[in-house]
mmCIF file of C-alpha atoms and ligand atoms in Angstrom:
data_model
loop_
_atom_site.group_PDB
_atom_site.id
_atom_site.type_symbol
_atom_site.label_atom_id
_atom_site.label_comp_id
_atom_site.label_asym_id
_atom_site.label_seq_id
_atom_site.Cartn_x
_atom_site.Cartn_y
_atom_site.Cartn_z
ATOM 1 C CA MET A 1 18.071 26.528 -86.828
ATOM 2 C CA THR A 2 18.859 29.963 -85.574
ATOM 3 C CA GLU A 3 19.530 30.346 -81.953
ATOM 4 C CA GLU A 4 16.021 31.155 -80.608
ATOM 5 C CA ALA A 5 15.225 32.455 -77.071
ATOM 6 C CA PRO A 6 13.093 29.963 -75.190
ATOM 7 C CA ALA A 7 9.368 30.309 -75.965
ATOM 8 C CA LEU A 8 8.892 30.805 -72.184
ATOM 9 C CA GLU A 9 11.110 31.359 -69.092
ATOM 10 C CA ILE A 10 9.797 31.669 -65.644
ATOM 11 C CA ARG A 11 12.400 32.963 -63.353
ATOM 12 C CA ASP A 12 11.907 32.434 -59.681
ATOM 13 C CA VAL A 13 8.421 33.373 -59.730
ATOM 14 C CA SER A 14 6.551 33.648 -56.358
ATOM 15 C CA HIS A 15 2.960 34.808 -55.751
ATOM 16 C CA TRP A 16 0.927 35.361 -52.613
ATOM 17 C CA PHE A 17 -2.676 36.749 -51.930
ATOM 18 C CA GLY A 18 -2.516 38.437 -48.386
ATOM 19 C CA ASP A 19 -0.852 36.034 -46.087
ATOM 20 C CA PHE A 20 -1.561 33.002 -48.231
ATOM 21 C CA ARG A 21 1.538 32.040 -50.317
ATOM 22 C CA VAL A 22 0.439 30.305 -53.636
ATOM 23 C CA LEU A 23 3.527 30.077 -55.738
ATOM 24 C CA ASN A 24 6.956 29.508 -54.245
ATOM 25 C CA HIS A 25 10.023 30.128 -56.376
ATOM 26 C CA ILE A 26 8.851 28.646 -59.808
ATOM 27 C CA ASP A 27 11.378 28.157 -62.288
ATOM 28 C CA LEU A 28 10.359 26.808 -65.973
ATOM 29 C CA ARG A 29 11.796 26.872 -69.291
ATOM 30 C CA ILE A 30 9.879 25.831 -72.324
ATOM 31 C CA GLU A 31 11.369 25.663 -75.656
ATOM 32 C CA ALA A 32 9.739 26.267 -79.056
ATOM 33 C CA GLY A 33 7.834 23.214 -80.119
ATOM 34 C CA GLN A 34 7.207 21.619 -76.700
ATOM 35 C CA ILE A 35 3.787 20.619 -75.794
ATOM 36 C CA VAL A 36 3.743 20.692 -71.909
ATOM 37 C CA ALA A 37 0.854 19.327 -69.658
ATOM 38 C CA LEU A 38 0.630 21.227 -66.299
ATOM 39 C CA VAL A 39 -1.197 19.168 -63.683
ATOM 40 C CA GLY A 40 -1.753 19.687 -60.032
ATOM 41 C CA PRO A 41 -4.278 19.416 -57.305
ATOM 42 C CA SER A 42 -7.226 21.883 -57.571
ATOM 43 C CA GLY A 43 -6.260 25.327 -55.961
ATOM 44 C CA CYS A 44 -2.668 24.635 -56.035
ATOM 45 C CA GLY A 45 -2.077 27.653 -58.393
ATOM 46 C CA LYS A 46 -2.183 26.559 -61.997
ATOM 47 C CA SER A 47 -4.240 29.314 -63.152
ATOM 48 C CA THR A 48 -2.436 31.761 -61.168
ATOM 49 C CA LEU A 49 0.762 30.833 -63.016
ATOM 50 C CA LEU A 50 -1.227 31.087 -66.201
ATOM 51 C CA LYS A 51 -2.318 34.569 -65.364
ATOM 52 C CA ALA A 52 1.355 35.644 -64.598
ATOM 53 C CA ILE A 53 2.414 34.311 -68.139
ATOM 54 C CA LEU A 54 -0.397 35.948 -69.783
ATOM 55 C CA GLY A 55 0.566 39.263 -68.130
ATOM 56 C CA THR A 56 -2.818 40.064 -66.604
ATOM 57 C CA HIS A 57 -1.697 39.534 -62.950
ATOM 58 C CA PRO A 58 2.178 39.968 -62.728
ATOM 59 C CA PRO A 59 3.760 37.687 -59.948
ATOM 60 C CA ARG A 60 4.694 39.416 -56.673
ATOM 61 C CA GLU A 61 8.290 38.304 -57.348
ATOM 62 C CA GLY A 62 10.230 36.906 -60.097
ATOM 63 C CA GLU A 63 10.107 37.608 -63.930
ATOM 64 C CA VAL A 64 8.322 35.668 -66.819
ATOM 65 C CA LEU A 65 9.946 36.150 -70.319
ATOM 66 C CA VAL A 66 8.283 35.067 -73.580
ATOM 67 C CA GLY A 67 10.442 34.986 -76.577
ATOM 68 C CA GLY A 68 13.151 36.516 -74.613
ATOM 69 C CA GLU A 69 11.078 39.435 -73.851
ATOM 70 C CA PRO A 70 9.817 40.280 -70.345
ATOM 71 C CA VAL A 71 6.031 40.111 -69.858
ATOM 72 C CA ARG A 72 4.757 43.475 -68.842
ATOM 73 C CA GLY A 73 1.008 42.934 -69.674
ATOM 74 C CA PRO A 74 -1.220 41.077 -72.067
ATOM 75 C CA ASN A 75 0.707 40.830 -75.313
ATOM 76 C CA ARG A 76 0.240 39.087 -78.755
ATOM 77 C CA ASN A 77 3.030 36.748 -77.861
ATOM 78 C CA VAL A 78 0.959 34.756 -75.543
ATOM 79 C CA GLY A 79 -2.539 33.250 -76.714
ATOM 80 C CA ILE A 80 -5.130 31.715 -74.413
ATOM 81 C CA VAL A 81 -8.041 29.247 -74.713
ATOM 82 C CA TYR A 82 -10.392 28.753 -71.741
ATOM 83 C CA GLN A 83 -12.885 25.888 -71.246
ATOM 84 C CA ASN A 84 -15.754 27.917 -71.862
ATOM 85 C CA TYR A 85 -14.544 30.314 -74.577
ATOM 86 C CA SER A 86 -17.170 32.482 -76.003
ATOM 87 C CA LEU A 87 -16.759 33.470 -79.617
ATOM 88 C CA PHE A 88 -18.506 36.253 -81.011
ATOM 89 C CA ASP A 89 -22.119 35.018 -81.891
ATOM 90 C CA PHE A 90 -22.702 37.512 -84.675
ATOM 91 C CA LEU A 91 -19.626 36.525 -86.630
ATOM 92 C CA THR A 92 -18.875 33.402 -88.801
ATOM 93 C CA ALA A 93 -16.036 30.993 -87.874
ATOM 94 C CA GLU A 94 -13.647 32.603 -90.428
ATOM 95 C CA LYS A 95 -14.532 36.156 -89.235
ATOM 96 C CA ASN A 96 -14.082 35.007 -85.449
ATOM 97 C CA VAL A 97 -10.676 33.690 -86.286
ATOM 98 C CA ALA A 98 -9.801 36.804 -88.563
ATOM 99 C CA PHE A 99 -10.795 39.182 -85.643
ATOM 100 C CA GLY A 100 -7.678 39.435 -83.886
ATOM 101 C CA LEU A 101 -5.734 40.139 -87.031
ATOM 102 C CA LYS A 102 -8.112 42.961 -87.929
ATOM 103 C CA LEU A 103 -7.609 44.528 -84.616
ATOM 104 C CA ASP A 104 -3.746 43.959 -84.682
ATOM 105 C CA GLN A 105 -3.372 45.101 -88.479
ATOM 106 C CA SER A 106 -5.665 47.892 -89.039
ATOM 107 C CA SER A 107 -7.343 50.965 -87.230
ATOM 108 C CA LEU A 108 -10.873 52.410 -88.107
ATOM 109 C CA PRO A 109 -9.545 55.427 -90.064
ATOM 110 C CA PHE A 110 -7.261 53.161 -92.091
ATOM 111 C CA ARG A 111 -10.533 50.996 -92.973
ATOM 112 C CA ILE A 112 -12.595 53.953 -93.811
ATOM 113 C CA PHE A 113 -9.977 56.440 -95.606
ATOM 114 C CA GLN A 114 -7.960 53.616 -97.358
ATOM 115 C CA TYR A 115 -10.656 51.429 -98.356
ATOM 116 C CA PRO A 116 -8.900 49.681 -101.398
ATOM 117 C CA ARG A 117 -5.787 48.898 -99.436
ATOM 118 C CA TRP A 118 -8.101 47.747 -96.396
ATOM 119 C CA ARG A 119 -10.139 45.538 -98.944
ATOM 120 C CA LYS A 120 -6.799 43.868 -100.060
ATOM 121 C CA LEU A 121 -5.502 43.289 -96.527
ATOM 122 C CA ARG A 122 -9.033 42.005 -95.552
ATOM 123 C CA ALA A 123 -8.923 39.441 -98.222
ATOM 124 C CA GLU A 124 -5.600 38.392 -96.998
ATOM 125 C CA GLN A 125 -6.848 38.082 -93.473
ATOM 126 C CA MET A 126 -9.699 35.863 -94.527
ATOM 127 C CA ARG A 127 -7.431 33.698 -96.537
ATOM 128 C CA MET A 128 -5.307 33.268 -93.457
ATOM 129 C CA ALA A 129 -8.476 32.577 -91.245
ATOM 130 C CA ARG A 130 -9.436 29.694 -93.571
ATOM 131 C CA GLU A 131 -5.749 28.379 -93.506
ATOM 132 C CA TYR A 132 -6.098 28.268 -89.625
ATOM 133 C CA LEU A 133 -9.526 26.717 -89.745
ATOM 134 C CA ARG A 134 -7.988 23.972 -92.053
ATOM 135 C CA ARG A 135 -5.233 23.461 -89.704
ATOM 136 C CA VAL A 136 -7.797 22.816 -86.923
ATOM 137 C CA HIS A 137 -9.575 20.544 -89.290
ATOM 138 C CA LEU A 138 -12.710 22.687 -89.711
ATOM 139 C CA ALA A 139 -12.283 23.962 -93.351
ATOM 140 C CA GLU A 140 -15.784 22.978 -93.916
ATOM 141 C CA ALA A 141 -17.199 25.338 -91.085
ATOM 142 C CA CYS A 142 -15.882 28.780 -92.419
ATOM 143 C CA GLY A 143 -19.068 30.231 -93.017
ATOM 144 C CA LYS A 144 -20.949 28.964 -89.964
ATOM 145 C CA TYR A 145 -21.894 31.002 -87.107
ATOM 146 C CA PRO A 146 -21.197 29.753 -83.465
ATOM 147 C CA HIS A 147 -24.745 28.610 -82.739
ATOM 148 C CA GLU A 148 -24.482 26.265 -85.740
ATOM 149 C CA LEU A 149 -21.192 24.604 -84.132
ATOM 150 C CA SER A 150 -20.884 21.912 -81.585
ATOM 151 C CA GLY A 151 -18.846 22.437 -78.475
ATOM 152 C CA GLY A 152 -15.828 20.884 -79.906
ATOM 153 C CA MET A 153 -15.877 22.776 -83.126
ATOM 154 C CA ARG A 154 -16.263 25.926 -81.139
ATOM 155 C CA GLN A 155 -13.023 25.103 -79.217
ATOM 156 C CA ARG A 156 -11.440 24.490 -82.410
ATOM 157 C CA VAL A 157 -12.269 27.790 -83.680
ATOM 158 C CA ALA A 158 -11.034 29.273 -80.385
ATOM 159 C CA ILE A 159 -7.752 27.518 -80.826
ATOM 160 C CA ALA A 160 -7.481 28.838 -84.501
ATOM 161 C CA GLN A 161 -8.031 32.339 -83.133
ATOM 162 C CA ALA A 162 -5.281 31.924 -80.803
ATOM 163 C CA LEU A 163 -2.910 30.284 -83.190
ATOM 164 C CA ILE A 164 -3.488 32.840 -86.073
ATOM 165 C CA LEU A 165 -1.540 35.548 -84.365
ATOM 166 C CA LYS A 166 1.403 33.298 -84.224
ATOM 167 C CA PRO A 167 1.989 33.635 -80.485
ATOM 168 C CA LYS A 168 5.192 32.231 -78.906
ATOM 169 C CA ILE A 169 3.092 30.117 -76.687
ATOM 170 C CA VAL A 170 -0.525 29.271 -76.457
ATOM 171 C CA LEU A 171 -1.789 28.379 -72.950
ATOM 172 C CA LEU A 172 -4.951 26.079 -72.819
ATOM 173 C CA ASP A 173 -6.715 26.055 -69.243
ATOM 174 C CA GLU A 174 -8.593 23.079 -69.102
ATOM 175 C CA PRO A 175 -9.748 23.445 -72.825
ATOM 176 C CA PHE A 176 -11.457 20.262 -73.339
ATOM 177 C CA GLY A 177 -13.058 19.943 -69.767
ATOM 178 C CA ALA A 178 -16.614 20.650 -71.004
ATOM 179 C CA LEU A 179 -16.708 18.278 -73.795
ATOM 180 C CA ASP A 180 -17.940 14.571 -74.032
ATOM 181 C CA GLU A 181 -15.322 11.964 -74.430
ATOM 182 C CA ALA A 182 -15.334 11.256 -78.141
ATOM 183 C CA THR A 183 -15.034 14.997 -78.931
ATOM 184 C CA ARG A 184 -12.312 15.443 -76.316
ATOM 185 C CA GLU A 185 -10.279 12.502 -78.048
ATOM 186 C CA SER A 186 -10.574 14.126 -81.514
ATOM 187 C CA LEU A 187 -9.072 17.454 -80.064
ATOM 188 C CA GLN A 188 -6.417 15.516 -78.374
ATOM 189 C CA LEU A 189 -5.677 13.924 -81.830
ATOM 190 C CA MET A 190 -5.222 17.447 -83.343
ATOM 191 C CA LEU A 191 -2.589 18.368 -80.580
ATOM 192 C CA LEU A 192 -0.847 15.127 -81.726
ATOM 193 C CA HIS A 193 -1.026 16.440 -85.275
ATOM 194 C CA PHE A 194 0.457 19.666 -84.184
ATOM 195 C CA TYR A 195 3.455 17.907 -82.366
ATOM 196 C CA GLN A 196 4.126 15.861 -85.586
ATOM 197 C CA GLU A 197 4.236 19.127 -87.522
ATOM 198 C CA ASN A 198 6.680 20.646 -84.950
ATOM 199 C CA LEU A 199 8.970 17.600 -85.491
ATOM 200 C CA GLN A 200 8.980 18.014 -89.146
ATOM 201 C CA ALA A 201 9.675 21.631 -88.855
ATOM 202 C CA ILE A 202 12.631 20.786 -86.488
ATOM 203 C CA GLN A 203 13.932 18.445 -89.077
ATOM 204 C CA ARG A 204 13.888 20.919 -91.722
ATOM 205 C CA GLY A 205 15.717 23.355 -89.506
ATOM 206 C CA GLU A 206 12.742 25.910 -88.979
ATOM 207 C CA VAL A 207 11.408 26.966 -85.785
ATOM 208 C CA PRO A 208 8.359 24.977 -84.853
ATOM 209 C CA GLU A 209 5.205 26.677 -84.824
ATOM 210 C CA TYR A 210 3.202 25.224 -82.040
ATOM 211 C CA THR A 211 4.189 25.742 -78.243
ATOM 212 C CA ILE A 212 1.580 24.751 -75.937
ATOM 213 C CA LEU A 213 1.071 24.778 -72.291
ATOM 214 C CA ILE A 214 -2.048 22.822 -71.478
ATOM 215 C CA VAL A 215 -3.625 22.680 -68.098
ATOM 216 C CA THR A 216 -5.647 19.610 -67.576
ATOM 217 C CA HIS A 217 -6.864 17.446 -64.626
ATOM 218 C CA GLU A 218 -6.869 14.467 -66.799
ATOM 219 C CA LEU A 219 -3.633 12.429 -66.087
ATOM 220 C CA ASN A 220 -4.251 10.171 -69.273
ATOM 221 C CA GLU A 221 -4.735 13.354 -71.247
ATOM 222 C CA ALA A 222 -1.608 14.943 -69.937
ATOM 223 C CA ILE A 223 0.634 12.094 -70.833
ATOM 224 C CA TYR A 224 -1.191 11.194 -74.120
ATOM 225 C CA VAL A 225 -1.131 14.865 -75.541
ATOM 226 C CA ALA A 226 2.223 16.286 -74.125
ATOM 227 C CA ASN A 227 5.859 15.361 -74.469
ATOM 228 C CA ARG A 228 6.416 16.735 -71.295
ATOM 229 C CA VAL A 229 4.402 16.803 -67.967
ATOM 230 C CA VAL A 230 4.869 19.402 -65.406
ATOM 231 C CA GLY A 231 3.310 18.913 -61.769
ATOM 232 C CA LEU A 232 2.649 22.048 -59.502
ATOM 233 C CA SER A 233 1.777 21.109 -55.877
ATOM 234 C CA ARG A 234 2.403 22.145 -52.200
ATOM 235 C CA TYR A 235 3.062 18.489 -51.083
ATOM 236 C CA HIS A 236 6.692 18.736 -50.717
ATOM 237 C CA ASP A 237 9.408 19.432 -48.150
ATOM 238 C CA GLN A 238 8.715 23.228 -48.080
ATOM 239 C CA ALA A 239 4.897 23.219 -48.282
ATOM 240 C CA GLU A 240 4.261 26.318 -46.127
ATOM 241 C CA LYS A 241 6.037 28.552 -48.649
ATOM 242 C CA GLY A 242 3.498 27.511 -51.420
ATOM 243 C CA ALA A 243 3.340 25.417 -54.530
ATOM 244 C CA MET A 244 6.488 24.273 -56.264
ATOM 245 C CA ILE A 245 7.222 22.396 -59.463
ATOM 246 C CA VAL A 246 7.709 18.943 -57.893
ATOM 247 C CA TYR A 247 7.471 16.856 -61.283
ATOM 248 C CA ASP A 248 8.898 17.695 -64.570
ATOM 249 C CA ARG A 249 9.371 14.529 -66.734
ATOM 250 C CA PRO A 250 9.362 13.659 -70.461
ATOM 251 C CA CYS A 251 6.395 11.475 -71.514
ATOM 252 C CA PRO A 252 5.982 9.129 -74.392
ATOM 253 C CA ILE A 253 5.342 10.665 -77.690
ATOM 254 C CA PHE A 254 2.390 9.127 -79.789
ATOM 255 C CA SER A 255 1.710 9.867 -83.243
ATOM 256 C CA PRO A 256 -1.973 10.455 -84.355
ATOM 257 C CA ASP A 257 -2.074 6.928 -86.049
ATOM 258 C CA ASP A 258 -0.825 4.994 -82.904
ATOM 259 C CA PRO A 259 -3.656 3.115 -81.200
ATOM 260 C CA ARG A 260 -4.530 4.558 -77.790
ATOM 261 C CA ASP A 261 -3.202 2.198 -75.469
ATOM 262 C CA VAL A 262 -4.085 3.466 -72.040
ATOM 263 C CA ALA A 263 -1.897 0.576 -70.338
ATOM 264 C CA GLN A 264 1.127 2.416 -71.606
ATOM 265 C CA PHE A 265 0.241 5.311 -69.300
ATOM 266 C CA ILE A 266 -0.248 3.233 -66.219
ATOM 267 C CA GLU A 267 3.286 3.505 -64.669
ATOM 268 C CA GLN A 268 3.730 7.246 -65.254
ATOM 269 C CA ARG A 269 0.031 8.032 -64.000
ATOM 270 C CA GLU A 270 0.807 6.403 -60.846
ATOM 271 C CA GLU A 271 3.906 8.123 -60.407
ATOM 272 C CA LEU A 272 2.279 11.513 -61.104
ATOM 273 C CA ARG A 273 -0.413 10.674 -58.772
ATOM 274 C CA ARG A 274 1.827 10.056 -55.908
ATOM 275 C CA ALA A 275 4.524 12.707 -56.589
ATOM 276 C CA VAL A 276 1.936 15.489 -57.278
ATOM 277 C CA PHE A 277 -1.287 14.813 -55.629
ATOM 278 C CA ASP A 278 -0.549 12.658 -52.473
ATOM 279 C CA PRO A 279 -0.634 14.878 -49.404
ATOM 280 C CA ASN A 280 1.014 12.163 -47.512
ATOM 281 C CA TYR A 281 3.985 11.885 -49.712
ATOM 282 C CA ILE A 282 6.307 14.656 -48.833
ATOM 283 C CA LYS A 283 9.551 14.477 -50.881
ATOM 284 C CA HIS A 284 12.132 16.887 -51.746
ATOM 285 C CA HIS A 285 10.771 19.168 -54.082
ATOM 286 C CA GLN A 286 13.194 18.289 -57.005
ATOM 287 C CA LYS A 287 13.133 14.669 -56.660
ATOM 288 C CA TYR A 288 11.023 14.341 -60.052
ATOM 289 C CA VAL A 289 12.313 17.537 -61.610
ATOM 290 C CA THR A 290 14.346 15.742 -64.133
ATOM 291 C CA PHE A 291 13.422 16.563 -67.596
ATOM 292 C CA TRP A 292 16.368 18.468 -68.919
ATOM 293 C CA LYS A 293 18.624 15.809 -67.556
ATOM 294 C CA GLU A 294 16.657 12.900 -69.094
ATOM 295 C CA LEU A 295 16.594 14.775 -72.306
ATOM 296 C CA ALA A 296 20.164 15.297 -72.380
ATOM 297 C CA ASP A 297 20.796 11.663 -71.319
ATOM 298 C CA GLN A 298 18.519 10.353 -74.255
ATOM 299 C CA GLU A 299 20.284 12.741 -76.897
ATOM 300 C CA SER A 300 23.560 11.576 -75.947
ATOM 301 C CA SER A 301 22.661 7.912 -76.125
ATOM 302 C CA VAL A 302 20.427 7.829 -79.211
ATOM 303 C CA GLY A 303 21.211 10.984 -81.256
ATOM 304 C CA ASN A 304 18.409 13.585 -81.155
ATOM 305 C CA PRO A 305 14.987 11.706 -80.237
ATOM 306 C CA ALA A 306 12.999 14.707 -81.439
ATOM 307 C CA ILE A 307 14.469 14.380 -85.014
ATOM 308 C CA ASP A 308 14.362 10.372 -84.866
ATOM 309 C CA ASN A 309 10.670 10.644 -84.227
ATOM 310 C CA ALA A 310 9.954 12.721 -87.076
ATOM 311 C CA ASN A 311 11.010 10.139 -89.644
HETATM 312 N N1 ATP B 1 -7.873 36.840 -56.317
HETATM 313 C C1 ATP B 1 -7.639 35.978 -55.329
HETATM 314 N N2 ATP B 1 -7.692 36.402 -54.148
HETATM 315 C C2 ATP B 1 -7.300 35.414 -53.112
HETATM 316 N N3 ATP B 1 -7.069 34.184 -53.350
HETATM 317 C C3 ATP B 1 -6.986 33.839 -54.443
HETATM 318 C C4 ATP B 1 -7.364 34.663 -55.810
HETATM 319 N N4 ATP B 1 -6.843 33.973 -56.758
HETATM 320 C C5 ATP B 1 -6.617 32.804 -56.394
HETATM 321 N N5 ATP B 1 -6.598 32.571 -55.062
HETATM 322 C C6 ATP B 1 -6.363 31.370 -54.343
HETATM 323 O O1 ATP B 1 -4.981 31.060 -54.645
HETATM 324 C C7 ATP B 1 -5.029 29.693 -54.974
HETATM 325 C C8 ATP B 1 -4.694 29.120 -56.401
HETATM 326 O O2 ATP B 1 -5.782 29.256 -57.242
HETATM 327 P P1 ATP B 1 -5.834 28.973 -58.669
HETATM 328 O O3 ATP B 1 -7.002 29.287 -59.261
HETATM 329 O O4 ATP B 1 -4.550 29.412 -59.338
HETATM 330 O O5 ATP B 1 -5.777 27.367 -58.579
HETATM 331 P P2 ATP B 1 -5.724 26.354 -59.578
HETATM 332 O O6 ATP B 1 -4.676 25.347 -59.483
HETATM 333 O O7 ATP B 1 -6.113 27.000 -61.084
HETATM 334 O O8 ATP B 1 -7.223 25.343 -59.267
HETATM 335 P P3 ATP B 1 -8.321 24.677 -60.189
HETATM 336 O O9 ATP B 1 -7.521 23.252 -60.520
HETATM 337 O O10 ATP B 1 -9.460 24.400 -59.170
HETATM 338 O O11 ATP B 1 -8.650 25.487 -61.445
HETATM 339 C C9 ATP B 1 -6.461 29.073 -54.389
HETATM 340 O O12 ATP B 1 -6.377 28.702 -53.042
HETATM 341 C C10 ATP B 1 -7.335 30.165 -54.708
HETATM 342 O O13 ATP B 1 -8.197 30.339 -53.814
HETATM 343 MG MG1 MG B 2 -7.567 26.921 -62.537
#
């Protein structure tokens, strides 16, 4: 694989509103192909951090780089899906998915004055939209309008809409929060499929396609869908300065066919509860920030676990 810049690099980012300090010296590096869950108490600054990454609300201090490029405003390298994403009601699923490509690849004068070329381009965009709907397991819904889709199906369309622009990273802000349990589980499985595809791409020497930062308040979900959990919290030894990353550890990798055995999550869930959510447990902010060290230890003892897992 060619040497790629990290999908996301947050360098010493701090943010505050008036006197209220929200984010305190946040550093975070996410490599292409990682699926990272971000958890933390309500109001700790998760959405503020996502807005800094998205470029809509730059941080007061520090820098965000996506694919090695400093983020100066919203750009196509970062996609986002919210809990209640509203699709365009008057467009079918495939036209909703193709919408970003249309804006990105053609202007109105081009569409009017170069109609034959536009038709050809449009046919290719619609082919891509169908391909991305297939990736989110919605091939059969191409021609349906949002009101004909369930909440879970609409979220799949929203995710396809973000992915089709091939962003370096997709941010999911509590994307499954409004869904019932069974629907939520089927969307979690979709993320596990994406991770397996990433592992296969790495094995082929390609850059993996799906890099995801998912905010969730469901700790089981975080451990299940992600290969890494990051905890943001102000319950640490410099609390007055704002939230810091107080937890950053790998988590077990499940394949979509594995039984969902919640018992396997218990230990890490309890550790997360204590390290990130317990206001009475004040520790050094880096006590559980060990992801890169643990990864290096794993690789030196058993070869590359990511590649081993893809077999
Ligand atoms: N525009 C703003 N002006 C002033 N304070 C703000 C503003 N936006 C957010 N805050 C404050 O910053 C803190 C972090 O908010 P943020 O929305 O990032 O939290 P969060 O971790 O996403 O919470 P939740 O889990 O409830 O979504 C909160 O205390 C919030 O009240
Ligand atoms: Mg939020």
